[in-house]
Amino acid sequence: TLGKSVSTIDLNGNYVKAVKGGTVLRGVANVEHNGKTTMVATARIYNELGELVHLARGTFFVLEEKSLPELPWRFIEEDNPDLV
């Protein structure tokens, strides 16, 4: 949420393709709109073959700006060829 405290207005997802247990997945998320009062973010989940398996979109109401703690996971650049 780019350092902002938000409340969810709407959240939806579409399962595009079935995935079996044990499949390695890769997620890519983007903030599509970063306004003063609302934010819109999308996320795409891909399987090991690079096929889209899930698509999600969320709309959020911005409550206040707030600093975030250090994140325990690592972010991967979308165009990195070593993603999988």
Tab-separated table of N, CA and C in Angstrom:
chain	number	residue	atom	x	y	z
A	1	THR	N	0.818	-1.208	0.000
A	1	THR	CA	0.000	0.000	0.000
A	1	THR	C	0.854	1.261	0.000
A	2	LEU	N	2.091	1.159	-0.377
A	2	LEU	CA	2.980	2.314	-0.545
A	2	LEU	C	3.057	3.199	0.691
A	3	GLY	N	3.069	2.573	1.871
A	3	GLY	CA	3.219	3.326	3.104
A	3	GLY	C	1.948	3.988	3.589
A	4	LYS	N	0.815	3.637	3.029
A	4	LYS	CA	-0.457	4.233	3.428
A	4	LYS	C	-1.294	3.208	4.185
A	5	SER	N	-2.034	3.688	5.171
A	5	SER	CA	-2.984	2.846	5.876
A	5	SER	C	-4.292	2.908	5.093
A	6	VAL	N	-4.833	1.746	4.721
A	6	VAL	CA	-6.014	1.718	3.859
A	6	VAL	C	-7.082	0.773	4.403
A	7	SER	N	-8.283	0.952	3.901
A	7	SER	CA	-9.399	0.058	4.184
A	7	SER	C	-9.935	-0.435	2.838
A	8	THR	N	-10.272	-1.707	2.762
A	8	THR	CA	-10.724	-2.286	1.500
A	8	THR	C	-12.146	-1.839	1.164
A	9	ILE	N	-12.316	-1.317	-0.046
A	9	ILE	CA	-13.635	-0.972	-0.572
A	9	ILE	C	-14.183	-2.160	-1.358
A	10	ASP	N	-13.359	-2.726	-2.218
A	10	ASP	CA	-13.782	-3.832	-3.078
A	10	ASP	C	-12.583	-4.724	-3.355
A	11	LEU	N	-12.802	-6.030	-3.370
A	11	LEU	CA	-11.737	-6.982	-3.673
A	11	LEU	C	-12.353	-8.129	-4.462
A	12	ASN	N	-11.785	-8.423	-5.632
A	12	ASN	CA	-12.318	-9.533	-6.412
A	12	ASN	C	-11.189	-10.285	-7.081
A	13	GLY	N	-11.458	-11.533	-7.400
A	13	GLY	CA	-10.454	-12.367	-8.050
A	13	GLY	C	-11.099	-13.317	-9.034
A	14	ASN	N	-10.341	-13.670	-10.040
A	14	ASN	CA	-10.812	-14.602	-11.058
A	14	ASN	C	-9.822	-15.746	-11.192
A	15	TYR	N	-10.310	-16.967	-10.992
A	15	TYR	CA	-9.490	-18.146	-11.223
A	15	TYR	C	-9.550	-18.446	-12.716
A	16	VAL	N	-8.405	-18.370	-13.374
A	16	VAL	CA	-8.342	-18.507	-14.826
A	16	VAL	C	-8.002	-19.933	-15.242
A	17	LYS	N	-7.154	-20.586	-14.452
A	17	LYS	CA	-6.695	-21.932	-14.813
A	17	LYS	C	-6.446	-22.715	-13.526
A	18	ALA	N	-6.790	-23.996	-13.525
A	18	ALA	CA	-6.586	-24.841	-12.350
A	18	ALA	C	-5.097	-25.075	-12.096
A	19	VAL	N	-4.758	-25.241	-10.808
A	19	VAL	CA	-3.375	-25.486	-10.393
A	19	VAL	C	-3.370	-26.684	-9.455
A	20	LYS	N	-2.464	-27.620	-9.673
A	20	LYS	CA	-2.334	-28.783	-8.797
A	20	LYS	C	-1.466	-28.436	-7.600
A	21	GLY	N	-1.680	-29.128	-6.482
A	21	GLY	CA	-0.869	-28.942	-5.296
A	21	GLY	C	0.599	-29.176	-5.592
A	22	GLY	N	1.463	-28.379	-4.986
A	22	GLY	CA	2.900	-28.509	-5.195
A	22	GLY	C	3.435	-27.696	-6.357
A	23	THR	N	2.549	-27.062	-7.123
A	23	THR	CA	2.976	-26.232	-8.250
A	23	THR	C	3.629	-24.951	-7.739
A	24	VAL	N	4.757	-24.590	-8.311
A	24	VAL	CA	5.415	-23.331	-7.964
A	24	VAL	C	4.685	-22.207	-8.686
A	25	LEU	N	4.301	-21.176	-7.932
A	25	LEU	CA	3.586	-20.039	-8.499
A	25	LEU	C	4.404	-18.768	-8.342
A	26	ARG	N	4.142	-17.805	-9.220
A	26	ARG	CA	4.819	-16.503	-9.164
A	26	ARG	C	3.748	-15.428	-9.209
A	27	GLY	N	3.831	-14.476	-8.298
A	27	GLY	CA	2.868	-13.384	-8.257
A	27	GLY	C	3.504	-12.066	-8.653
A	28	VAL	N	2.754	-11.268	-9.400
A	28	VAL	CA	3.189	-9.936	-9.808
A	28	VAL	C	2.068	-8.971	-9.435
A	29	ALA	N	2.389	-7.955	-8.636
A	29	ALA	CA	1.381	-6.986	-8.207
A	29	ALA	C	1.784	-5.583	-8.637
A	30	ASN	N	0.783	-4.775	-8.953
A	30	ASN	CA	1.007	-3.392	-9.361
A	30	ASN	C	-0.034	-2.486	-8.733
A	31	VAL	N	0.387	-1.293	-8.349
A	31	VAL	CA	-0.557	-0.258	-7.947
A	31	VAL	C	-0.914	0.492	-9.220
A	32	GLU	N	-2.163	0.389	-9.631
A	32	GLU	CA	-2.619	1.008	-10.875
A	32	GLU	C	-3.005	2.466	-10.668
A	33	HIS	N	-3.497	2.791	-9.468
A	33	HIS	CA	-3.906	4.162	-9.138
A	33	HIS	C	-3.498	4.441	-7.702
A	34	ASN	N	-2.775	5.519	-7.487
A	34	ASN	CA	-2.300	5.899	-6.154
A	34	ASN	C	-2.773	7.317	-5.865
A	35	GLY	N	-4.038	7.446	-5.490
A	35	GLY	CA	-4.620	8.757	-5.245
A	35	GLY	C	-4.563	9.162	-3.782
A	36	LYS	N	-5.053	10.356	-3.499
A	36	LYS	CA	-5.079	10.848	-2.117
A	36	LYS	C	-6.147	10.153	-1.289
A	37	THR	N	-7.254	9.758	-1.922
A	37	THR	CA	-8.340	9.127	-1.170
A	37	THR	C	-8.588	7.669	-1.540
A	38	THR	N	-8.148	7.244	-2.721
A	38	THR	CA	-8.335	5.844	-3.117
A	38	THR	C	-7.087	5.294	-3.794
A	39	MET	N	-6.971	3.978	-3.759
A	39	MET	CA	-5.907	3.257	-4.461
A	39	MET	C	-6.541	2.059	-5.158
A	40	VAL	N	-5.973	1.675	-6.309
A	40	VAL	CA	-6.398	0.471	-7.016
A	40	VAL	C	-5.143	-0.356	-7.283
A	41	ALA	N	-5.201	-1.633	-6.920
A	41	ALA	CA	-4.059	-2.528	-7.135
A	41	ALA	C	-4.536	-3.788	-7.850
A	42	THR	N	-3.655	-4.336	-8.678
A	42	THR	CA	-3.952	-5.594	-9.353
A	42	THR	C	-2.849	-6.596	-9.042
A	43	ALA	N	-3.199	-7.862	-9.102
A	43	ALA	CA	-2.215	-8.930	-8.905
A	43	ALA	C	-2.490	-10.027	-9.915
A	44	ARG	N	-1.425	-10.570	-10.451
A	44	ARG	CA	-1.522	-11.678	-11.394
A	44	ARG	C	-0.661	-12.823	-10.857
A	45	ILE	N	-1.191	-14.028	-10.896
A	45	ILE	CA	-0.475	-15.210	-10.440
A	45	ILE	C	-0.234	-16.101	-11.655
A	46	TYR	N	1.014	-16.542	-11.809
A	46	TYR	CA	1.410	-17.370	-12.950
A	46	TYR	C	1.915	-18.726	-12.471
A	47	ASN	N	1.718	-19.764	-13.288
A	47	ASN	CA	2.262	-21.084	-12.975
A	47	ASN	C	3.695	-21.200	-13.496
A	48	GLU	N	4.264	-22.393	-13.362
A	48	GLU	CA	5.663	-22.615	-13.758
A	48	GLU	C	5.906	-22.409	-15.252
A	49	LEU	N	4.859	-22.501	-16.059
A	49	LEU	CA	4.983	-22.308	-17.507
A	49	LEU	C	4.770	-20.851	-17.916
A	50	GLY	N	4.519	-19.992	-16.921
A	50	GLY	CA	4.271	-18.586	-17.221
A	50	GLY	C	2.838	-18.301	-17.629
A	51	GLU	N	1.948	-19.276	-17.435
A	51	GLU	CA	0.540	-19.095	-17.787
A	51	GLU	C	-0.203	-18.406	-16.643
A	52	LEU	N	-1.080	-17.486	-16.976
A	52	LEU	CA	-1.893	-16.798	-15.981
A	52	LEU	C	-2.875	-17.785	-15.364
A	53	VAL	N	-2.884	-17.877	-14.023
A	53	VAL	CA	-3.809	-18.787	-13.346
A	53	VAL	C	-4.808	-18.044	-12.457
A	54	HIS	N	-4.475	-16.811	-12.053
A	54	HIS	CA	-5.388	-16.031	-11.216
A	54	HIS	C	-5.153	-14.547	-11.462
A	55	LEU	N	-6.236	-13.794	-11.472
A	55	LEU	CA	-6.180	-12.348	-11.652
A	55	LEU	C	-7.024	-11.713	-10.563
A	56	ALA	N	-6.469	-10.741	-9.842
A	56	ALA	CA	-7.189	-10.095	-8.747
A	56	ALA	C	-7.074	-8.580	-8.858
A	57	ARG	N	-8.082	-7.895	-8.304
A	57	ARG	CA	-8.081	-6.432	-8.289
A	57	ARG	C	-8.697	-5.967	-6.980
A	58	GLY	N	-8.087	-4.960	-6.376
A	58	GLY	CA	-8.612	-4.394	-5.147
A	58	GLY	C	-8.693	-2.883	-5.232
A	59	THR	N	-9.750	-2.328	-4.639
A	59	THR	CA	-9.912	-0.883	-4.525
A	59	THR	C	-9.898	-0.558	-3.038
A	60	PHE	N	-9.120	0.444	-2.655
A	60	PHE	CA	-8.903	0.746	-1.246
A	60	PHE	C	-9.139	2.222	-0.951
A	61	PHE	N	-9.693	2.511	0.232
A	61	PHE	CA	-9.862	3.875	0.717
A	61	PHE	C	-8.638	4.219	1.556
A	62	VAL	N	-7.990	5.332	1.258
A	62	VAL	CA	-6.779	5.736	1.972
A	62	VAL	C	-7.179	6.424	3.275
A	63	LEU	N	-6.709	5.882	4.407
A	63	LEU	CA	-7.004	6.443	5.719
A	63	LEU	C	-5.963	7.469	6.140
A	64	GLU	N	-4.686	7.117	5.996
A	64	GLU	CA	-3.591	8.007	6.375
A	64	GLU	C	-2.282	7.445	5.848
A	65	GLU	N	-1.273	8.287	5.809
A	65	GLU	CA	0.054	7.804	5.432
A	65	GLU	C	0.722	7.250	6.679
A	66	LYS	N	1.397	6.134	6.535
A	66	LYS	CA	1.980	5.440	7.681
A	66	LYS	C	3.226	4.705	7.209
A	67	SER	N	4.298	4.765	7.974
A	67	SER	CA	5.510	4.051	7.567
A	67	SER	C	5.341	2.558	7.840
A	68	LEU	N	5.907	1.754	6.961
A	68	LEU	CA	5.800	0.303	7.077
A	68	LEU	C	7.039	-0.290	7.732
A	69	PRO	N	6.893	-1.418	8.439
A	69	PRO	CA	8.070	-2.103	8.980
A	69	PRO	C	8.847	-2.763	7.845
A	70	GLU	N	10.045	-3.232	8.149
A	70	GLU	CA	10.821	-3.974	7.155
A	70	GLU	C	10.019	-5.197	6.716
A	71	LEU	N	9.993	-5.459	5.433
A	71	LEU	CA	9.226	-6.579	4.905
A	71	LEU	C	10.039	-7.872	5.003
A	72	PRO	N	9.402	-8.983	5.457
A	72	PRO	CA	10.135	-10.236	5.644
A	72	PRO	C	10.358	-11.022	4.359
A	73	TRP	N	9.764	-10.616	3.264
A	73	TRP	CA	9.941	-11.319	2.000
A	73	TRP	C	10.724	-10.448	1.043
A	74	ARG	N	11.127	-11.016	-0.076
A	74	ARG	CA	11.875	-10.226	-1.046
A	74	ARG	C	11.023	-9.989	-2.282
A	75	PHE	N	11.220	-8.853	-2.878
A	75	PHE	CA	10.510	-8.511	-4.104
A	75	PHE	C	11.384	-8.862	-5.291
A	76	ILE	N	10.773	-9.337	-6.352
A	76	ILE	CA	11.491	-9.725	-7.559
A	76	ILE	C	11.024	-8.824	-8.696
A	77	GLU	N	11.962	-8.312	-9.445
A	77	GLU	CA	11.600	-7.502	-10.601
A	77	GLU	C	10.853	-8.361	-11.614
A	78	GLU	N	9.786	-7.826	-12.194
A	78	GLU	CA	8.930	-8.594	-13.100
A	78	GLU	C	9.673	-9.079	-14.337
A	79	ASP	N	10.623	-8.299	-14.830
A	79	ASP	CA	11.306	-8.693	-16.057
A	79	ASP	C	12.584	-9.492	-15.800
A	80	ASN	N	12.748	-9.997	-14.583
A	80	ASN	CA	13.905	-10.812	-14.239
A	80	ASN	C	13.728	-12.212	-14.831
A	81	PRO	N	14.647	-12.680	-15.677
A	81	PRO	CA	14.494	-14.007	-16.291
A	81	PRO	C	14.643	-15.165	-15.312
A	82	ASP	N	15.133	-14.927	-14.104
A	82	ASP	CA	15.345	-15.998	-13.127
A	82	ASP	C	14.191	-16.102	-12.131
A	83	LEU	N	12.979	-15.755	-12.536
A	83	LEU	CA	11.841	-15.744	-11.620
A	83	LEU	C	11.427	-17.130	-11.162
A	84	VAL	N	11.512	-18.112	-12.019
A	84	VAL	CA	11.003	-19.448	-11.670
A	84	VAL	C	12.137	-20.348	-11.256
